[in-house]
CSV table of C-alpha atoms in Angstrom, one decimal:
chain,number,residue,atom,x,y,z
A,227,UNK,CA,-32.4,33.1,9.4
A,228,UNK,CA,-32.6,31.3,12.8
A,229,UNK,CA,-32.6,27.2,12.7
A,230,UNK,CA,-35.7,26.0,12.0
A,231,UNK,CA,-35.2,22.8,13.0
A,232,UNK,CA,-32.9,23.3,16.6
A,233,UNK,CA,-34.7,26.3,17.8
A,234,UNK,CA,-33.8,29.6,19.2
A,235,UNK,CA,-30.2,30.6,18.1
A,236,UNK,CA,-29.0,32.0,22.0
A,237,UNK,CA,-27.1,30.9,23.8
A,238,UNK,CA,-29.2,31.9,26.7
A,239,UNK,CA,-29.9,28.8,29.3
A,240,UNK,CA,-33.2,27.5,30.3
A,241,UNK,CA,-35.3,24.8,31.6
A,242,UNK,CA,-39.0,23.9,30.9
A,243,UNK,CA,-40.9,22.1,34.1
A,244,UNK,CA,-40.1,18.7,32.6
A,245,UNK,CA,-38.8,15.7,33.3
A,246,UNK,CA,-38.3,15.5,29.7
A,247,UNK,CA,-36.5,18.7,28.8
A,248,UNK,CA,-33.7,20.3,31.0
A,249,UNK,CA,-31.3,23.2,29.2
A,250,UNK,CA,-28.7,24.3,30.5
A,251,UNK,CA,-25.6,26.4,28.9
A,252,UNK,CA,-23.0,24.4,27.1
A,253,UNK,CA,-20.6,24.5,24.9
A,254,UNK,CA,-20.0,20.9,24.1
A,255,UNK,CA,-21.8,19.2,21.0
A,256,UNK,CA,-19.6,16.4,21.0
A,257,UNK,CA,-21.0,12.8,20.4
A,258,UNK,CA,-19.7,11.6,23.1
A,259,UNK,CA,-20.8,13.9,25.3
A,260,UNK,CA,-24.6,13.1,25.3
A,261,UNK,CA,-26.2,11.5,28.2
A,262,UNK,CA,-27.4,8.1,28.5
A,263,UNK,CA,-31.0,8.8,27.7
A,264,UNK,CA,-29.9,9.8,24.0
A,265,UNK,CA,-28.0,6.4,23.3
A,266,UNK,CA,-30.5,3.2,22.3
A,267,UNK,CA,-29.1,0.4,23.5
A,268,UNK,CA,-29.9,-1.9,21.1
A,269,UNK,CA,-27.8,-0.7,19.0
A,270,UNK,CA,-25.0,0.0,20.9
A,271,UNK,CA,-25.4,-3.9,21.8
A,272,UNK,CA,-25.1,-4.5,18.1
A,273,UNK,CA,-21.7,-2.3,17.7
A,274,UNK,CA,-20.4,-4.3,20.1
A,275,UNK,CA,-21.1,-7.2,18.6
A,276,UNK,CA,-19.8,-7.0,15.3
A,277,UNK,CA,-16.7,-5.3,16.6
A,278,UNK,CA,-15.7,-8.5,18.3
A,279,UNK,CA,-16.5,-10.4,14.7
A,280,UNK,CA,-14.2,-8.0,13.0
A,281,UNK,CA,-11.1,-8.5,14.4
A,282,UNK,CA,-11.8,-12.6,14.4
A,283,UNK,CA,-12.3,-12.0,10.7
A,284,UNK,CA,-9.4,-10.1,9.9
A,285,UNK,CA,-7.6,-12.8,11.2
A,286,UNK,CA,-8.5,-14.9,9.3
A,287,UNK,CA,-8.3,-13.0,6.1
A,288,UNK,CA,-4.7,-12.5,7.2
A,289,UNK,CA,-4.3,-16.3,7.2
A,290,UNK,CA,-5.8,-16.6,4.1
A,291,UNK,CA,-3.5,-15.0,2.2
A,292,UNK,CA,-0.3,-16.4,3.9
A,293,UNK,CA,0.9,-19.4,1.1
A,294,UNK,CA,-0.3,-22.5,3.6
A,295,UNK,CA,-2.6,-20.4,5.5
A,296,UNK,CA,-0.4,-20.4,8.7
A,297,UNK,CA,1.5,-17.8,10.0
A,298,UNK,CA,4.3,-17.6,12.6
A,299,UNK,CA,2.4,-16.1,16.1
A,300,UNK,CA,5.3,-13.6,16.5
A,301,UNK,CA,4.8,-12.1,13.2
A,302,UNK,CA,0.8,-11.2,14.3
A,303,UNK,CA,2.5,-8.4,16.8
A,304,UNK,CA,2.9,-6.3,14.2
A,305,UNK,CA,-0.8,-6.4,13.6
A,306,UNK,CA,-2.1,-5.6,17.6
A,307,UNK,CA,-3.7,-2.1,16.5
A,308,UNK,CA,-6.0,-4.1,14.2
A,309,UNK,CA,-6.9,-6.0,16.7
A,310,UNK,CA,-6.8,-3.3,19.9
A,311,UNK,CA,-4.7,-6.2,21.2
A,312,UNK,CA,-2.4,-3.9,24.0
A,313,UNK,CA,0.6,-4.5,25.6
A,314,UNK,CA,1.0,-6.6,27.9
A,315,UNK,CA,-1.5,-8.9,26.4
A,316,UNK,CA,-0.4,-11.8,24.7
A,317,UNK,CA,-1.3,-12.8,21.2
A,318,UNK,CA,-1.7,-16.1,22.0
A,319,UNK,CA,-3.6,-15.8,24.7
A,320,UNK,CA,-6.4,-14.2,22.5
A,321,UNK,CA,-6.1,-16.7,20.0
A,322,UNK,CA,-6.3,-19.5,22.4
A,323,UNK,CA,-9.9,-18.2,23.3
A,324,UNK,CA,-11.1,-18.8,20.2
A,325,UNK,CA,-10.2,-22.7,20.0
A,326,UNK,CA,-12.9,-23.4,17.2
A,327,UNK,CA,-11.7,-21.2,14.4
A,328,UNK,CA,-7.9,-20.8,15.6
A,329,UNK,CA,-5.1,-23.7,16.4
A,330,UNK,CA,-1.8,-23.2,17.6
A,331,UNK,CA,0.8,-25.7,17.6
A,332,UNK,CA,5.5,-25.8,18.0
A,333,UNK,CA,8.0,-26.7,15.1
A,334,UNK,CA,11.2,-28.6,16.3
A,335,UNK,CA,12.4,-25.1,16.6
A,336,UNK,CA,9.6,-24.4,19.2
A,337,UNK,CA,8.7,-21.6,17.3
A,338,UNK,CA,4.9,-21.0,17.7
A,339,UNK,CA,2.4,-21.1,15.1
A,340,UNK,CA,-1.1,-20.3,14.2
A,341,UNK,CA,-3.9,-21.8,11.3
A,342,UNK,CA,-6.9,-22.4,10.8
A,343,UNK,CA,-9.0,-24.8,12.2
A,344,UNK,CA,-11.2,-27.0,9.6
A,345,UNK,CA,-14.2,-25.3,10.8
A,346,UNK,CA,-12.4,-21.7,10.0
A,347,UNK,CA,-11.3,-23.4,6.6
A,348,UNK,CA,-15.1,-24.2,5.8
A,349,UNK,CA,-16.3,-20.7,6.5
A,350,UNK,CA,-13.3,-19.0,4.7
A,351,UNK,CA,-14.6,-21.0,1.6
A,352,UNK,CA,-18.3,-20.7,2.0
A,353,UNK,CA,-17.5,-16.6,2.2
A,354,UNK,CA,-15.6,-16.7,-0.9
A,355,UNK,CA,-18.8,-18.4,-2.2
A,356,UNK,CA,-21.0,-16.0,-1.4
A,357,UNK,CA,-18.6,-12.5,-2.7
A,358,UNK,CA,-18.6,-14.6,-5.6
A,359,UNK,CA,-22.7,-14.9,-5.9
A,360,UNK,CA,-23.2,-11.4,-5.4
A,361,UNK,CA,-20.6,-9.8,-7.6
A,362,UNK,CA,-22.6,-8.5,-9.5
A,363,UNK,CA,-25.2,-6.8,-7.1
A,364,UNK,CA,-21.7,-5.2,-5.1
A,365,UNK,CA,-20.6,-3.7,-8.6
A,366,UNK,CA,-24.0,-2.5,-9.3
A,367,UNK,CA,-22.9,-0.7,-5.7
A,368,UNK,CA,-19.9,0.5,-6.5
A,369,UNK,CA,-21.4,2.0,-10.1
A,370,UNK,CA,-24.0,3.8,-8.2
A,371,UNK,CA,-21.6,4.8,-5.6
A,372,UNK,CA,-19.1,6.6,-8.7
A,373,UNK,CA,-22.7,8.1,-10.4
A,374,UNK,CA,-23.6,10.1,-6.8
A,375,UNK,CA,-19.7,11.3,-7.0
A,376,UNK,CA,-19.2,15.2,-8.3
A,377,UNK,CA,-16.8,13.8,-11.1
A,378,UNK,CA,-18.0,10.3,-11.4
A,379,UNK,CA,-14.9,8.9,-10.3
A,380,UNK,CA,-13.7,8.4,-6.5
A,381,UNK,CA,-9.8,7.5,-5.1
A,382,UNK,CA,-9.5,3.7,-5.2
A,383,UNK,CA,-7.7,4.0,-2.1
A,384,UNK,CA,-10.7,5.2,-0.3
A,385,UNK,CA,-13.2,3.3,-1.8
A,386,UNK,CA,-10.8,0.5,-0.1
A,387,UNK,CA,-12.4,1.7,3.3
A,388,UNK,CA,-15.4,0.4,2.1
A,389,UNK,CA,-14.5,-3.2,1.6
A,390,UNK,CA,-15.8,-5.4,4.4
A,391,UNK,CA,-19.2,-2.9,4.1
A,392,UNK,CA,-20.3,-3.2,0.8
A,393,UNK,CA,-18.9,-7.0,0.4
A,394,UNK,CA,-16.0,-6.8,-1.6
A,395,UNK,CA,-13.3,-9.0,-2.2
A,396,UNK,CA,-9.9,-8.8,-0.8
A,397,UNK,CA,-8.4,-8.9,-4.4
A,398,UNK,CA,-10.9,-6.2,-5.5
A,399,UNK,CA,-7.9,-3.9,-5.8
A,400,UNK,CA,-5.9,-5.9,-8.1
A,401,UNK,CA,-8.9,-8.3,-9.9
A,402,UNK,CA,-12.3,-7.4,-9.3
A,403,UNK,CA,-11.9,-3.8,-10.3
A,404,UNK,CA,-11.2,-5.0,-13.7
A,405,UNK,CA,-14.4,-7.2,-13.7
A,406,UNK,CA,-16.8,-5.4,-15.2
A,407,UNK,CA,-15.2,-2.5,-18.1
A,408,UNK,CA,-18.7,-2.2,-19.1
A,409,UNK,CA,-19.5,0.1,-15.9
A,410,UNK,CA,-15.7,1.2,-14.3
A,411,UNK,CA,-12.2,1.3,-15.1
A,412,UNK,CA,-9.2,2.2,-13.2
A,413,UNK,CA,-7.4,5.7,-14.1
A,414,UNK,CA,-4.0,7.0,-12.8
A,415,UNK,CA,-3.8,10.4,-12.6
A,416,UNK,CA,-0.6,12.5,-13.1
A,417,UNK,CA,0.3,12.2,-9.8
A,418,UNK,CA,0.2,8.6,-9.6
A,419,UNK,CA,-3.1,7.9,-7.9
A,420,UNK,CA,-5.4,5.4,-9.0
A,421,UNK,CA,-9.1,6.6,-9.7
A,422,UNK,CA,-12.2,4.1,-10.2
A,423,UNK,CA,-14.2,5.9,-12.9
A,424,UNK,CA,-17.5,5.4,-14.3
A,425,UNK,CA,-17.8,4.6,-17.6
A,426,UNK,CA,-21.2,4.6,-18.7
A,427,UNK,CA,-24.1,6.0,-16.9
A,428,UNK,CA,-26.8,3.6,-16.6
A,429,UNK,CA,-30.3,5.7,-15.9
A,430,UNK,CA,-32.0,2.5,-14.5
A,431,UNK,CA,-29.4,2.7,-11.5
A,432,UNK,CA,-30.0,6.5,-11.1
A,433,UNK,CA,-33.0,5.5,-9.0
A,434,UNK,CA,-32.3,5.8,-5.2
A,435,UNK,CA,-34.0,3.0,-2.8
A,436,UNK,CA,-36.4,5.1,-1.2
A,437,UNK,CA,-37.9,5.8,-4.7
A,438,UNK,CA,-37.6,2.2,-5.6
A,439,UNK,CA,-40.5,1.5,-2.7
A,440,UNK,CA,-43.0,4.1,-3.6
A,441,UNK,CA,-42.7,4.5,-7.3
A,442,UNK,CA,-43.6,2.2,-10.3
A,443,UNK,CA,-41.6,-0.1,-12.4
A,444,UNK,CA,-42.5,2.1,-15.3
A,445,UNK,CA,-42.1,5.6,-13.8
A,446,UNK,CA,-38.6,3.8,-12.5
A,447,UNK,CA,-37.1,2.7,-15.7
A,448,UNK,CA,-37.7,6.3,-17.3
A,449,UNK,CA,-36.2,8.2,-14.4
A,450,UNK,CA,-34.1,11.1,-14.7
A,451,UNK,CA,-32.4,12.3,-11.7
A,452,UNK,CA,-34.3,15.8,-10.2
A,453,UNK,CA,-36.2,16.9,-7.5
A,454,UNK,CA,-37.4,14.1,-4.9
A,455,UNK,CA,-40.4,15.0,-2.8
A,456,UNK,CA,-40.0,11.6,-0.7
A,457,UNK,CA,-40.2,11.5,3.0
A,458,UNK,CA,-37.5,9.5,5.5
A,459,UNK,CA,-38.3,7.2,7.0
A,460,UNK,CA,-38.0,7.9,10.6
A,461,UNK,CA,-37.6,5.7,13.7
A,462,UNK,CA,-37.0,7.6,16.8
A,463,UNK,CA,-36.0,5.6,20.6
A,464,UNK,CA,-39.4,5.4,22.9
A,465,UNK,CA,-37.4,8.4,25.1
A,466,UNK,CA,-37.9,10.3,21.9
A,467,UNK,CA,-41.6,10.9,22.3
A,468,UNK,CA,-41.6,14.2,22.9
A,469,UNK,CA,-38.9,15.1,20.5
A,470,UNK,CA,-41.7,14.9,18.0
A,471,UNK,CA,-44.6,16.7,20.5
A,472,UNK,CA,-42.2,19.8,20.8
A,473,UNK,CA,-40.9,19.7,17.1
A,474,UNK,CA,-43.5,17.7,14.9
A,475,UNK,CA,-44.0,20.6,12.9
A,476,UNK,CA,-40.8,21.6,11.9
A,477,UNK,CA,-40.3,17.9,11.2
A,478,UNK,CA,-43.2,17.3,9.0
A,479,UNK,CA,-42.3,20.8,7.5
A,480,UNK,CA,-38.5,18.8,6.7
A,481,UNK,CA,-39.9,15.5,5.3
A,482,UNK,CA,-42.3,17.5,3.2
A,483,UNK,CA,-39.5,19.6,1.6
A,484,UNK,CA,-38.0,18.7,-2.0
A,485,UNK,CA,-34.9,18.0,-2.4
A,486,UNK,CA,-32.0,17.3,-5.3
A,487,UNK,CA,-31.1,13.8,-5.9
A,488,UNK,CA,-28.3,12.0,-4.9
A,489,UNK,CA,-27.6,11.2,-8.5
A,490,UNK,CA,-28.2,14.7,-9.6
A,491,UNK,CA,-25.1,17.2,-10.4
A,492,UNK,CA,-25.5,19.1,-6.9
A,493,UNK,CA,-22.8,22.4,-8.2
A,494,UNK,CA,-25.5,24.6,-8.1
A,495,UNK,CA,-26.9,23.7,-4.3
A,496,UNK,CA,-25.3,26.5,-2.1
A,497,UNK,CA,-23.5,25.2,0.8
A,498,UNK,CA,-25.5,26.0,4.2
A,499,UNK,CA,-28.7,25.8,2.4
A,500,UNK,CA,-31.7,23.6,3.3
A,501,UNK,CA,-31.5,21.8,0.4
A,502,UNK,CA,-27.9,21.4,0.6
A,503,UNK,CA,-28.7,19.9,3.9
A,504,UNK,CA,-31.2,17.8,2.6
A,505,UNK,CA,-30.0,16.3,-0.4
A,506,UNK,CA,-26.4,15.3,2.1
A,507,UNK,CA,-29.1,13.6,4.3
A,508,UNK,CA,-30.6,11.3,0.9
A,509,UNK,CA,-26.7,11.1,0.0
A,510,UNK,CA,-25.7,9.4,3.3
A,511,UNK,CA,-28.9,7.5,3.5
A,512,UNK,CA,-28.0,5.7,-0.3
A,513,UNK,CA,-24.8,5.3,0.9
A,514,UNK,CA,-26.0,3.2,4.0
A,515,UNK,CA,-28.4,1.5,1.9
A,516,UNK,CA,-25.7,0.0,0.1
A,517,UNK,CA,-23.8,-1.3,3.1
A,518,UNK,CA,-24.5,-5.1,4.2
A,519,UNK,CA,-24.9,-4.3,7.8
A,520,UNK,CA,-26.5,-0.7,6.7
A,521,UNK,CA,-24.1,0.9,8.9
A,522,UNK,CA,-20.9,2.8,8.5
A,523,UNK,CA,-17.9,3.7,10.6
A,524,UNK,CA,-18.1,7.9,10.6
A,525,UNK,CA,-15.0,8.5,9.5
A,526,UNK,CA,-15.0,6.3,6.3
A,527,UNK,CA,-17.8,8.8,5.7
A,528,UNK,CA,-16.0,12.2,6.2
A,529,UNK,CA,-12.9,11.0,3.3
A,530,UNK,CA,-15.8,11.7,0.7
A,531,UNK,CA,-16.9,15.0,1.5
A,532,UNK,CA,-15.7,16.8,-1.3
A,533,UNK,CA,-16.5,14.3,-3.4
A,534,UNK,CA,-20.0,13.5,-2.3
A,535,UNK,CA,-20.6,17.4,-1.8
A,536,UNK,CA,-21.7,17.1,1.7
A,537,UNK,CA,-21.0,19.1,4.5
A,538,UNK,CA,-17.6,19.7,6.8
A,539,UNK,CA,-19.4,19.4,10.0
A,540,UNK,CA,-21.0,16.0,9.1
A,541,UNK,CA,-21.0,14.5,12.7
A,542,UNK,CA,-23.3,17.2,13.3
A,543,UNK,CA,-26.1,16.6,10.7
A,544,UNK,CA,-26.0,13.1,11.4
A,545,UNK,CA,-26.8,13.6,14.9
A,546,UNK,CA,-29.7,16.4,14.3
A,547,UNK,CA,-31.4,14.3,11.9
A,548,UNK,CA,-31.3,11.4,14.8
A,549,UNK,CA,-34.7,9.9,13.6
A,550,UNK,CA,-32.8,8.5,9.9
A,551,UNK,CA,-29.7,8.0,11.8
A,552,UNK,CA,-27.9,6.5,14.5
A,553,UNK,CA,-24.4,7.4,15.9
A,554,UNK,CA,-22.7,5.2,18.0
A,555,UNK,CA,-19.7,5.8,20.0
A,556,UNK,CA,-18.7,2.8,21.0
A,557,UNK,CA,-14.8,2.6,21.2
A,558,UNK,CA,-12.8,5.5,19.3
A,559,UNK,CA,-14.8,5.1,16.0
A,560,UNK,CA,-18.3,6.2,15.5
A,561,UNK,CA,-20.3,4.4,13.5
A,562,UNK,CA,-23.2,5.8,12.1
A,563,UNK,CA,-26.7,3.1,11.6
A,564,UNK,CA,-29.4,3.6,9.2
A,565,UNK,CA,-32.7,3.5,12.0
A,566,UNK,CA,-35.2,2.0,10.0
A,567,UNK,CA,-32.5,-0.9,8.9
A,568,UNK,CA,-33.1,-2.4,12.3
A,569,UNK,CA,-36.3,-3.7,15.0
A,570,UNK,CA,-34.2,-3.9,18.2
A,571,UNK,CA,-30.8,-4.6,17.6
A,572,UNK,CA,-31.4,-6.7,14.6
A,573,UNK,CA,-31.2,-6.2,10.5
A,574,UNK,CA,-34.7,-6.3,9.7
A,575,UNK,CA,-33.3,-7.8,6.1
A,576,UNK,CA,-29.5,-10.0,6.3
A,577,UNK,CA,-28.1,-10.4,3.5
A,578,UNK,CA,-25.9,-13.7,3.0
A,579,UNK,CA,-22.7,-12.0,4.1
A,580,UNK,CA,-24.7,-10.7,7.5
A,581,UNK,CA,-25.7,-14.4,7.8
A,582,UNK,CA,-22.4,-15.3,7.4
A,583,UNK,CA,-20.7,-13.1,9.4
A,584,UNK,CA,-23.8,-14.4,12.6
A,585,UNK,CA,-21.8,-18.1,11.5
A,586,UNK,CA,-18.7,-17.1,12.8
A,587,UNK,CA,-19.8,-15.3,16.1
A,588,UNK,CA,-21.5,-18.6,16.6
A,589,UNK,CA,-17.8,-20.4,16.9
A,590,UNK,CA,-16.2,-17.6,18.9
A,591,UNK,CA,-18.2,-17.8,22.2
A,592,UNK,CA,-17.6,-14.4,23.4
A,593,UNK,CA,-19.3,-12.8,25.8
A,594,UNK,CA,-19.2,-9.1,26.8
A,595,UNK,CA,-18.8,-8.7,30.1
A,596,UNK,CA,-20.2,-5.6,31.6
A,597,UNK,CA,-18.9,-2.3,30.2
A,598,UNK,CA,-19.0,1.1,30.6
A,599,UNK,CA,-18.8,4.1,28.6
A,600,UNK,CA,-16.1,6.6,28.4
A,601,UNK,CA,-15.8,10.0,27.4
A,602,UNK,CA,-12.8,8.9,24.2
A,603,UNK,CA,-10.2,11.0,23.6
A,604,UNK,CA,-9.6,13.0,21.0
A,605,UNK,CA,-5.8,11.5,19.5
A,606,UNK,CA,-8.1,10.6,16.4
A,607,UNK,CA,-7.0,6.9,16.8
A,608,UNK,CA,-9.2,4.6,14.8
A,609,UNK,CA,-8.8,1.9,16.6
A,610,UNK,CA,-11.6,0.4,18.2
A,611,UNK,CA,-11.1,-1.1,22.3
A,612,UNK,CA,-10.8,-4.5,22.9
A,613,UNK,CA,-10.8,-4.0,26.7
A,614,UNK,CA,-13.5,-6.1,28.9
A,615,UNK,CA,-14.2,-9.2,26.5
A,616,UNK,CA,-14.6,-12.5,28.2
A,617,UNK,CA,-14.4,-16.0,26.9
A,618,UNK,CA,-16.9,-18.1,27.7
A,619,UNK,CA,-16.0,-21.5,25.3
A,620,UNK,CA,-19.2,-23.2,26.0
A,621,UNK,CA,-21.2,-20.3,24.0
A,622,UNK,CA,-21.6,-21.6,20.3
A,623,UNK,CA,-24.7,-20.0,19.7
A,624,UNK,CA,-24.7,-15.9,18.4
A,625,UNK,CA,-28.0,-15.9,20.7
A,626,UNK,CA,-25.6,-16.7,23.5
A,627,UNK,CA,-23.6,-13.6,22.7
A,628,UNK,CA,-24.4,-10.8,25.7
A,629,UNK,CA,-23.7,-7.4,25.7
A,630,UNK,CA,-24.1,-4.8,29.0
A,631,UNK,CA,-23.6,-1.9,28.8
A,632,UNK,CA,-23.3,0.9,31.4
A,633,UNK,CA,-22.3,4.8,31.0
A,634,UNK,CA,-19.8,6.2,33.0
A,635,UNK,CA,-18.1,9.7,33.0
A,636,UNK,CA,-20.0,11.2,30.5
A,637,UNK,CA,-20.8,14.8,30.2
A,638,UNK,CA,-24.3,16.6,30.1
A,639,UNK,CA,-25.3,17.0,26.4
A,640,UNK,CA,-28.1,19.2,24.6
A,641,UNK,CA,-30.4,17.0,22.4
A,642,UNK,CA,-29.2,18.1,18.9
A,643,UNK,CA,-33.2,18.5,18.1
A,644,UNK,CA,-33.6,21.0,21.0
A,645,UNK,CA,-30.0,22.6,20.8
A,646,UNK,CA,-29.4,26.5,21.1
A,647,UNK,CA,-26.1,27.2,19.8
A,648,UNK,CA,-25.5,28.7,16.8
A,649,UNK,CA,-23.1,26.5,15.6
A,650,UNK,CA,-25.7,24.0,14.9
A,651,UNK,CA,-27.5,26.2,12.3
A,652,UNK,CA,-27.6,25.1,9.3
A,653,UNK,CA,-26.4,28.0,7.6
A,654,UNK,CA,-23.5,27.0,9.7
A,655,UNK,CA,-22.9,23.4,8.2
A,656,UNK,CA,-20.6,24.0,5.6
């Protein structure tokens, strides 16, 4: 059967009269390849931004855990890829932009060091506050996370990707895990991996958050996981207009399908199927759901296909269902945005750690200087670039925080809604 949803399945090129709609031949469906009228800026903006926040905060996780929270400045070289700090760059140089979290200072050795400032000592505590508050709502997370999985248990080493996304602690490997026995515990298998495992299914959870905003408390608290006939919410860019005119029905003919829940055992759902497709789209949008900044980075994602049961070719359903998702490309790894999460380039909803997290962007007084895409290469490098930030120490407001951004040497890409290559069928997606 042809793709419903991309249209005709030739590879055949062609061009309506429109400003809108240009086809041409291609073979390329990669994400970075898409032109600048695909990308929403906003939210590229917003990549930006909390890129720059994570490598501050991984600093000063890393200082955390030293004994007197300082750490000798030659001993951070070994930690420049988390950072996308290059040669020949100095690490002191970067920390010396930062001048309200991050103090340097010489021994009688005049070996260099690096702590915290007060202010950086405050926040570290008023985080651990806040894990500490909401515990309980993360493990409710993770238990929901281990009830969508094939055998109800997932790798504890990949649910350590996850960490920083859905709030956890930096001890959750050794303490937290052991928390709560009444909902997980932590198997070795023969092999010596470590395995989070469910241990008791809790039906009030089986509920995903789309059904939690159209269905009743009681019809809610007697679910059993089935057949969803629930919509997406969708949130398209303005360019997008005409996405819909072309394609509204086979759209609406989408949201009206049913599809299997993400709680659901999904062995039976053939792969390549419709509703294989669809129930991988409710998968990734519970996963996002559970994230703090309801975003992920794509390749977190792809370590829990098998275990998800989702598709190979993931990048590609995320970008053909671009009105539930976002992908971003910004530096070497994608991340992937739940739309209707944000107005602008905003969280419609922060939670405490978001608010925390806009707390310390307030003391680094970056700005991002004017920058331009690139076509990435394809080494599979997850690190993210660092290249083109600023300092600007009078900023100390997140407001004050600007990111442009320009595209440059990027290739001609097919809109994955109006693509004609039969890779993109669905069938193909397995």
């Amino acid at each position: 059967m042809g793709n419903w949803w991309l249209g005709r399945t030739t590879r055949v090129g062609y061009s309506y009269r429109s400003e809108f709609l240009i086809r041409w031949m291609t073979s390329s469906k990669r994400v970075q390849d898409r032109s600048k009228k695909k990308r929403v800026h906003d939210l590229e903006v917003t990549t930006e931004k909390w890129k720059i926040a994570s490598k501050i905060i991984y600093l000063m996780e890393l200082l955390k855990q030293e004994p007197e929270m300082v750490i000798a400045v030659r001993s951070l070289e070994h930690h420049r890829r988390q950072i996308n700090l290059p040669k020949p760059h100095r690490v002191s140089d970067f920390l010396r932009k930062t001048p309200n979290l991050f103090e340097l200072y010489k021994d009688q050795k005049g070996v260099l060091w690096c702590g915290m400032t007060s202010k950086a000592e405050n926040l570290m505590e008023q985080q651990q506050r806040v894990i500490e508050e909401h515990a309980d709502k993360v493990a409710e997370h993770v238990t929901r996370f281990l009830m969508m999985s094939l055998d109800k248990r997932l790798p504890l080493e990949k649910i350590a990707h996850f960490r920083r996304d859905f709030g956890l602690p930096l001890d959750f490997r050794v303490h937290w895990v052991h928390m709560y026995p009444q909902h997980f515990r932590v198997v070795k298998a023969l092999d010596g991996v470590e395995f989070l495992e469910l241990v008791s299914w809790n039906p009030d959870w089986a509920i995903t958050e789309l059904e939690k905003k159209v269905v009743t408390e009681k019809t809610a608290t007697t679910n059993t996981p089935g057949m969803l006939s629930i919509p997406f919410p969708l949130k398209f860019p303005a360019n997008y207009k005409r996405v819909y005119r072309y394609y509204g029905e086979k759209i609406q003919h989408f949201q009206e399908m049913s599809y299997l829940s993400p709680y659901a055992d999904a062995r039976g759902l053939k792969a390549g199927s419709l509703e294989f497709d669809k129930r991988a789209v409710a998968v990734m949008h519970e996963l996002l759901s559970f994230t703090i900044e309801k975003r992920l980075v794509t390749d977190h994602l792809t370590h829990f296909r098998w275990e998800l049961v989702m598709p190979q070719k993931l990048m590609r359903l995320l970008l053909k269902h671009c009105g539930i998702f976002y992908v971003s490309e910004r530096g070497k790894r994608f991340s992937v945005f739940l739309t209707e999460a944000y107005e602008g380039s905003e969280l419609i909803e922060k939670c405490p750690l978001v608010l925390w997290k806009e707390k310390v962007l307030g003391l680094v007084g970056y700005r991002g200087r004017k920058k331009k895409f690139e076509v990435c290469s394809d080494d599979g490098s997850d690190v993210e670039d660092h290249d083109g930030l600023v300092c600007d120490q009078r900023d100390s407001e997140v407001g004050d925080l600007h990111v442009q951004i320009e595209p440059r040497g990027t290739l001609d890409y097919e809109d994955p809604l109006l693509g004609d290559d039969s890779e993109m069928d669905v069938g193909e997606i397995t």
